[in-house]
Coordinates of C-alpha atoms and ligand atoms in Angstrom, one line a residue:
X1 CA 4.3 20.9 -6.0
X2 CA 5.8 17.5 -7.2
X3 CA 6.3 17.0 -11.1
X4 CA 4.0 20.3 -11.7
X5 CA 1.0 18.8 -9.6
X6 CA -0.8 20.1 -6.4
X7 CA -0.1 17.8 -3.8
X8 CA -3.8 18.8 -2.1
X9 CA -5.0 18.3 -5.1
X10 CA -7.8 15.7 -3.5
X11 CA -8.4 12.2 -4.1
X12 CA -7.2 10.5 -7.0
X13 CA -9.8 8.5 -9.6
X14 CA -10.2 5.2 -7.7
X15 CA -7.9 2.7 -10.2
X16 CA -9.2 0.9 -12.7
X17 CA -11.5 -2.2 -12.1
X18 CA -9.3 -4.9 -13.3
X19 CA -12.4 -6.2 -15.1
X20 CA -12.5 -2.9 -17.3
X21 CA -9.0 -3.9 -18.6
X22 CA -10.4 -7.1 -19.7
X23 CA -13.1 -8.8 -22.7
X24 CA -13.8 -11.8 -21.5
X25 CA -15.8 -13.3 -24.6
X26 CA -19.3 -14.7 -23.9
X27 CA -18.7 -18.5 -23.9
X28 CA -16.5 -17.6 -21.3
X29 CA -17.8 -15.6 -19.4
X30 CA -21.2 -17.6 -19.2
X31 CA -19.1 -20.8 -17.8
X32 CA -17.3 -19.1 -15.4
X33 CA -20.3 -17.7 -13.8
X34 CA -21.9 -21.0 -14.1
X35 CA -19.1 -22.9 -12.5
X36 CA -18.2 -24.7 -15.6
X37 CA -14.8 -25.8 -16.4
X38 CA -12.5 -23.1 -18.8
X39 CA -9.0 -23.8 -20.0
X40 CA -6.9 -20.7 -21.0
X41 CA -4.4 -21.4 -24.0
X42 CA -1.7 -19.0 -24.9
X43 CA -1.4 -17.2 -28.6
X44 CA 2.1 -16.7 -28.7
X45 CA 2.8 -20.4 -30.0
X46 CA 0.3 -19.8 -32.9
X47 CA 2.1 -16.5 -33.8
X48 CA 5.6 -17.0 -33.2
X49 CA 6.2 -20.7 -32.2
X50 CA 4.4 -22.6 -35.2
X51 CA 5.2 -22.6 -38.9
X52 CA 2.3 -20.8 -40.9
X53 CA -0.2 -21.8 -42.4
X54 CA -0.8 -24.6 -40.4
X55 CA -0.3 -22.8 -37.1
X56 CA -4.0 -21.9 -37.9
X57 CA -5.4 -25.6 -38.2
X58 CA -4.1 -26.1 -34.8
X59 CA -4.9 -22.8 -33.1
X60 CA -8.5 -24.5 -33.9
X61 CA -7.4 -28.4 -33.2
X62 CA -6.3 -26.9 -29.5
X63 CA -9.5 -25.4 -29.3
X64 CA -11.5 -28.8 -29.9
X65 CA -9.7 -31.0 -27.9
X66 CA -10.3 -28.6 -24.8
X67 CA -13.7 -28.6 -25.7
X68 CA -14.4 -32.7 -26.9
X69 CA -13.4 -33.0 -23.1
X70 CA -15.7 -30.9 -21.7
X71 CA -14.6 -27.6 -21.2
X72 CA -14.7 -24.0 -23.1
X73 CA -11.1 -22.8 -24.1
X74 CA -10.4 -19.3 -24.0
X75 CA -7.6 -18.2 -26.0
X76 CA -6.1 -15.1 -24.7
X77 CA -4.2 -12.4 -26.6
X78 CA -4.7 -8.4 -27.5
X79 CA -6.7 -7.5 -30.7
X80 CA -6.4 -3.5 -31.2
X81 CA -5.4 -2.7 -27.6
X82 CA -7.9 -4.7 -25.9
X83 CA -6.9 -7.5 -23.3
X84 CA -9.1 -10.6 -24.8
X85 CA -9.8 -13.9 -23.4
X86 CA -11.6 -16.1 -25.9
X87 CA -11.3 -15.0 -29.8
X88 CA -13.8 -15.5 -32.6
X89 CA -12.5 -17.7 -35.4
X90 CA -11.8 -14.2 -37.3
X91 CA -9.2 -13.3 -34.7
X92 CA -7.4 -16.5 -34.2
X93 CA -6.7 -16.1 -38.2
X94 CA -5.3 -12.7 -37.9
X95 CA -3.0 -14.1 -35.3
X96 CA -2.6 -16.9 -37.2
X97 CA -1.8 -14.5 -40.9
X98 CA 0.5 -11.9 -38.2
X99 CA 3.3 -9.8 -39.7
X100 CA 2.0 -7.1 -37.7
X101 CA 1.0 -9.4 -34.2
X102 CA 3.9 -8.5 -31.7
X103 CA 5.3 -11.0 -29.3
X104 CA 3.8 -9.7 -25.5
X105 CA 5.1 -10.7 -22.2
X106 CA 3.7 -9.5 -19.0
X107 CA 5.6 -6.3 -19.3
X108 CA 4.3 -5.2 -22.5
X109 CA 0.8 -5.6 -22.0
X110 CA 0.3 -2.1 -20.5
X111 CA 2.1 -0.4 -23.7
X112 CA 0.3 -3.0 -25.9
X113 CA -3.2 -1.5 -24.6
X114 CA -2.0 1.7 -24.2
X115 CA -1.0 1.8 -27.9
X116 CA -3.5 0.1 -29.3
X117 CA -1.9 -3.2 -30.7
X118 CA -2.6 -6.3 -31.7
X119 CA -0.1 -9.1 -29.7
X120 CA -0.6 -13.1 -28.7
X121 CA 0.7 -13.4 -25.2
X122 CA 3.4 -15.6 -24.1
X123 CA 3.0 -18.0 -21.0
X124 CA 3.7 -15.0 -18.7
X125 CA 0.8 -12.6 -20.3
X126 CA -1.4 -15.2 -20.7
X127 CA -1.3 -16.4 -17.1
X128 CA -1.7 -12.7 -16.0
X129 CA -4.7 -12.6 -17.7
X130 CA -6.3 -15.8 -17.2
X131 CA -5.8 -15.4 -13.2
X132 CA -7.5 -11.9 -14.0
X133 CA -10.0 -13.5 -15.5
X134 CA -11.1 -16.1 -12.9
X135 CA -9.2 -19.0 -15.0
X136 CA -7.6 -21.8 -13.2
X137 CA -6.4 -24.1 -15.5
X138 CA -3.7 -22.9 -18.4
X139 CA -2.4 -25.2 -21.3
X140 CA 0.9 -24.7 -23.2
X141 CA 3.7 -26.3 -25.2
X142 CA 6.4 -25.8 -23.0
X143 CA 6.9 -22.9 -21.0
X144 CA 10.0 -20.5 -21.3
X145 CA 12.9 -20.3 -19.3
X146 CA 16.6 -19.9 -18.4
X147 CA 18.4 -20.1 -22.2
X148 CA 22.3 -21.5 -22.9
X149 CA 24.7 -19.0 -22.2
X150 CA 22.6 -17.3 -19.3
X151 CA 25.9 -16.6 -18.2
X152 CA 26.5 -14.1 -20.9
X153 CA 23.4 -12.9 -22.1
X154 CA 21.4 -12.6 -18.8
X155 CA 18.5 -14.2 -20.9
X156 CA 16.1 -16.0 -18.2
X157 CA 11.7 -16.1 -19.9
X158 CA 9.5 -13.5 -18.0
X159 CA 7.5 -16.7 -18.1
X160 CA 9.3 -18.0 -14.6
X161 CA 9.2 -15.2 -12.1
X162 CA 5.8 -14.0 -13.7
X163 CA 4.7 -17.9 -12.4
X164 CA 6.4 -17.1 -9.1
X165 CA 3.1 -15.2 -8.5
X166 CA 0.8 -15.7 -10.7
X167 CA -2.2 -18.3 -8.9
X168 CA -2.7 -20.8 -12.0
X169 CA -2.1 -24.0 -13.0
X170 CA 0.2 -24.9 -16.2
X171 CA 0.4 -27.7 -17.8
X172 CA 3.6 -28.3 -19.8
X173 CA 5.9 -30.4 -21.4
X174 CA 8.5 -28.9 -19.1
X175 CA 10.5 -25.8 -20.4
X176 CA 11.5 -26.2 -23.9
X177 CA 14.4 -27.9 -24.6
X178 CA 16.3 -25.4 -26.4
X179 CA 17.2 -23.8 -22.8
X180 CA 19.5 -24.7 -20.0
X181 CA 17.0 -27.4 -18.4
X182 CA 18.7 -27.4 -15.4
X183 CA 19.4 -24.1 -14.5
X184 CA 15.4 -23.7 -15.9
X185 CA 14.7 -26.3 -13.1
X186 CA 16.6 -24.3 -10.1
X187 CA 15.3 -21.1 -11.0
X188 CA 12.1 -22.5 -10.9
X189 CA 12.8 -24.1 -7.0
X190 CA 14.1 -20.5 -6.5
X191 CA 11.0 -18.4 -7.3
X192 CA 8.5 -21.0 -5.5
X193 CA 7.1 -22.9 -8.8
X194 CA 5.1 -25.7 -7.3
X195 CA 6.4 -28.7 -9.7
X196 CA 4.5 -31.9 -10.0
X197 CA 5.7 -35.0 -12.7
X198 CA 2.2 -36.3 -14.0
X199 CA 2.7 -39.7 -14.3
X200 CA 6.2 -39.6 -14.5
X201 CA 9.0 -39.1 -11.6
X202 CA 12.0 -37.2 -14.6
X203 CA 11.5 -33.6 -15.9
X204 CA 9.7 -33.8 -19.7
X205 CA 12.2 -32.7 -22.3
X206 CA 9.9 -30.8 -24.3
X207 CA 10.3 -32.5 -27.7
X208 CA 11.7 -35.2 -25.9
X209 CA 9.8 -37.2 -23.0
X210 CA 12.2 -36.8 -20.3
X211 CA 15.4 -34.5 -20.3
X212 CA 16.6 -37.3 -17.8
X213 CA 16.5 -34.7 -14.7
X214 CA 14.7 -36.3 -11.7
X215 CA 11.7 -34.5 -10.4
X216 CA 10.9 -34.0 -6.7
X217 CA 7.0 -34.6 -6.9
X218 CA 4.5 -37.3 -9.0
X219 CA 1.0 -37.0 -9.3
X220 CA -1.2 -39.7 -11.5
X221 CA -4.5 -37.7 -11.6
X222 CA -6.4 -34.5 -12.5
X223 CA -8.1 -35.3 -8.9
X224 CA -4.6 -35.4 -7.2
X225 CA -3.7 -31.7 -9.6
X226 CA -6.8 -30.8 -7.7
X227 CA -6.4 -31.8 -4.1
X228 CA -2.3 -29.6 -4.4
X229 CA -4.7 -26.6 -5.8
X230 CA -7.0 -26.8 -3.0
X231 CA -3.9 -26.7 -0.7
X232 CA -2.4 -24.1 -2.7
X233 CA -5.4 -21.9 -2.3
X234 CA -6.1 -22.8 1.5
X235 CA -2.8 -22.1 2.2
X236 CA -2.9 -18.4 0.5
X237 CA 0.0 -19.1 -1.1
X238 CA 0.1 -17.0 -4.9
X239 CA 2.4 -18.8 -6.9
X240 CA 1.7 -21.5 -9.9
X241 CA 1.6 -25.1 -9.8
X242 CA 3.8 -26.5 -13.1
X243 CA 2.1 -29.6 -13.7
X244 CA 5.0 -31.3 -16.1
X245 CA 3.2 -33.6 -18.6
X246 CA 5.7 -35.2 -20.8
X247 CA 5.1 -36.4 -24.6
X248 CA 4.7 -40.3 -25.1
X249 CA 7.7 -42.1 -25.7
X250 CA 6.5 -43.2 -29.2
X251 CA 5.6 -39.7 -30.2
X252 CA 9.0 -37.9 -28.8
X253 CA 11.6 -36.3 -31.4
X254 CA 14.6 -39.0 -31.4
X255 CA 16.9 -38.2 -29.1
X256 CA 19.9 -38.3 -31.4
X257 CA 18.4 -36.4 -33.9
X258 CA 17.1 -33.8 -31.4
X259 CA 20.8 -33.5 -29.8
X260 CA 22.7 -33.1 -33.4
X261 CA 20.0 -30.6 -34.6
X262 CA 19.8 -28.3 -31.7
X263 CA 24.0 -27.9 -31.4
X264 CA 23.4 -26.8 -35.1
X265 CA 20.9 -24.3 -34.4
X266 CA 22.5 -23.2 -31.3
X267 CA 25.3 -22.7 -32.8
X268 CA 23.4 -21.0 -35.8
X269 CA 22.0 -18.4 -33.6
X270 CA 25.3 -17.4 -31.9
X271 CA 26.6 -16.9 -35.1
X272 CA 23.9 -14.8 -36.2
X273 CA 23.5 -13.2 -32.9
X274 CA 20.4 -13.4 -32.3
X275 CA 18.8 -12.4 -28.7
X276 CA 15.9 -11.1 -26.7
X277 CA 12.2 -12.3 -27.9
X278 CA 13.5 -13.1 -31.8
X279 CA 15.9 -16.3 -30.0
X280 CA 13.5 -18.8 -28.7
X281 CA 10.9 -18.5 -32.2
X282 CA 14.1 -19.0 -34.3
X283 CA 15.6 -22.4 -31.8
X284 CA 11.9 -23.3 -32.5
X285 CA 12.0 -22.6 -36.4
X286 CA 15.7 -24.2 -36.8
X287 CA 14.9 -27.4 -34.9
X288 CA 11.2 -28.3 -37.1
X289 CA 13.9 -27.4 -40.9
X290 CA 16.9 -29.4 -39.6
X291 CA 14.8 -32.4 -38.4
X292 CA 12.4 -32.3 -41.9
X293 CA 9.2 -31.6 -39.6
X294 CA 9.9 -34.2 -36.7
X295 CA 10.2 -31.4 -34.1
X296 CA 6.7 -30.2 -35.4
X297 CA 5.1 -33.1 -35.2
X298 CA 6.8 -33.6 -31.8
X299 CA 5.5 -30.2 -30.4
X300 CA 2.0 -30.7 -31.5
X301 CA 1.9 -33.9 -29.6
X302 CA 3.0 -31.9 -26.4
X303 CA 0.8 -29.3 -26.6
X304 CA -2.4 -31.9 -27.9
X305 CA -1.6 -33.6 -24.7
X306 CA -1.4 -30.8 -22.8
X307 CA -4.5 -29.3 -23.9
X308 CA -6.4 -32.8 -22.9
X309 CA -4.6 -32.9 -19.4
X310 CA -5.7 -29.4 -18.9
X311 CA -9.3 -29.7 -19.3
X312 CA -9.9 -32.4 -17.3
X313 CA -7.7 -30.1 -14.5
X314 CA -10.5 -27.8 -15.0
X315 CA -13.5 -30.2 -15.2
X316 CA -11.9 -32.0 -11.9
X317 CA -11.7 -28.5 -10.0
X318 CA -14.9 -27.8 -11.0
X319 CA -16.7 -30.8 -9.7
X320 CA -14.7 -30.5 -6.0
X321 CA -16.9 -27.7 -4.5
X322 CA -16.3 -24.2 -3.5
X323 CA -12.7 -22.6 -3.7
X324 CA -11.3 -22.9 0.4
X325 CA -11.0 -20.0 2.2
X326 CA -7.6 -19.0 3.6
X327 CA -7.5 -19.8 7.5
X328 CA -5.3 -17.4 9.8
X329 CA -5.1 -19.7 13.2
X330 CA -3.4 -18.4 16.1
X331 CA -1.9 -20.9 18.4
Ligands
LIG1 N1 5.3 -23.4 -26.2 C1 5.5 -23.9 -27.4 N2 5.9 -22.9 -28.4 C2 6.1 -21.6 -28.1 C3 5.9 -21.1 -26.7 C4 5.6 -22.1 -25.8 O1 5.3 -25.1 -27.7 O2 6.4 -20.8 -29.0 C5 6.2 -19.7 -26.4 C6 5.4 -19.3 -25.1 O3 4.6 -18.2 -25.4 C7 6.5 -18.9 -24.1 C8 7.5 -18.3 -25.0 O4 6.0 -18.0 -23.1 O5 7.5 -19.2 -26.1 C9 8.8 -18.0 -24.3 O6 9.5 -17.0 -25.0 P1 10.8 -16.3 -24.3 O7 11.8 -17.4 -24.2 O8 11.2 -15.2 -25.3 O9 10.4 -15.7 -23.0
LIG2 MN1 14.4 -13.8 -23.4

């Protein structure tokens, strides 16, 4: 007997068919059977990363602009223990209203369904589920990573090693600038993130259009994001491709004010110690108050971009044929 259980006790149920741990909602689900192009968009920066109310407005602007370019978002997050991908209006507003929406990485989505609750997924959820899903194409802000002070706190995003194997593409203004960019950048060469500049040779800064880091790889179309994912996926390999799409110069925070600002939140959130999933929402909060609404305004033209990018990713993929299949030659 092992933990009060028969060991002959015959077969185990078969597990779960990953599809019965998902609602994929009908505009979704009719494209991707169709072969149409879908772009997966995470909840967590509607929840957590954007002030209210107007996180709402643009939980719906992200939506258009994925679909005035031709393809159907599908914004992923769990309503009442249920793993969604696509929401009605009604549930990107009670995401969008949230005292009671919990923050959900990977990790937690099995205790979030389990439970019963209502979460928007991070990066690392969301591209979990949109792989899960059959979704190729992911848009964000910026994605997490390794924060200041790594040294101390151990504090690296779930976001990075959950891309380390997680078949998707994300497109992103690089990892948000509140972190240790560099270290962000190694980690990422560590776990096997496939890293592409589009259109620009220096990793994005997030609010900022380059953190002035050089990158190893450029790519100038959504054909050339396409012909890496066909390689990706012919060479069986499982890990995501970061496409790093930076905000236009003219609609970056000023570097300046972005430099004094963050050293004052930084320092702000030392001082309060705050950690764990509460540090990276209040950087974000600190740096949109101490720059009067610049930072805003400079994240929503990241993740706009992004979002545009994205979908012609998708469209592009869609229009190159039939996925390769994974060769196994001998010599
Ligand atoms: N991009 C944004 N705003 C955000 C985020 C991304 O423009 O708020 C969110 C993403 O959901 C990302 C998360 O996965 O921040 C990282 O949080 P943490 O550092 O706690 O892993
Ligand atoms: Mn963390």
């Amino acid at each position: 007997m092992v933990g009060g259980r028969e060991m002959d006790e015959g077969p185990r149920r078969p597990p779960v068919e990953p599809a019965g741990a998902l609602e994929v909602a009908e505009p979704v689900r009719s494209a991707l059977q169709e072969g149409r192009p879908v772009v997966a968009l995470e909840s967590t920066i509607i929840s957590h990363g954007l002030p209210r109310p107007d996180n709402l407005a643009v939980a719906r602007e992200l939506e258009a602009i994925v679909r005035a370019r031709g393809a159907e978002p599908a914004t992923v997050a769990v309503i009442d223990g249920r793993a969604r991908v696509g929401l009605a209006d009604a549930e990107l507003e009670r995401l969008s209203a949230g005292s009671e929406v919990r923050k959900l990485a990977m990790r937690d989505l099995p205790v979030a369904l389990g439970t019963g609750a209502t979460g928007a997924t991070t990066v690392s959820a969301t591209a979990h589920l949109a792989a899960l899903a059959g979704i190729r194409v992911f848009a964000t802000g910026g994605i997490g990573g390794v924060h200041r002070g790594w040294q101390e706190s151990w504090d690296e995003s779930a976001d990075l090693e959950a891309l380390s194997r997680t078949p998707v593409v994300v497109v992103s203004a690089g990892v948000k600038s509140i972190l240790d960019v560099p270290a962000s950048i190694e980690r990422l060469e560590t776990l096997n993130v496939t890293v592409v500049g589009y259109r620009t040779e220096e990793f994005p800064g997030f609010y900022l259009h380059s953190s002035g880091r050089p990158l190893g790889w450029r790519v100038d179309s959504p054909e050339q994001v396409v012909a890496v994912m066909r390689a990706q996926a012919a060479l069986g390999l499982r890990s995501a491709i970061l496409v790093a799409n930076p905000v236009g110069l003219e609609e970056q925070l000023e570097p300046d004010l972005h430099d004094r600002v963050l050293e004052e939140a930084l320092a702000e959130a030392e001082r309060d110690q705050v950690a764990g999933q509460a540090l990276t929402p209040f950087l974000l909060e600190r740096m949109v108050r101490g720059t009067g609404g610049k930072a805003l305004s400079a994240n929503l033209a990241a993740v706009r971009g992004n979002c545009a990018l994205a979908a012609e990713i998708a469209r592009s993929w869609c229009s190159s044929g039939e996925e390769p299949e994974v060769e196994h030659r001998r010599s």
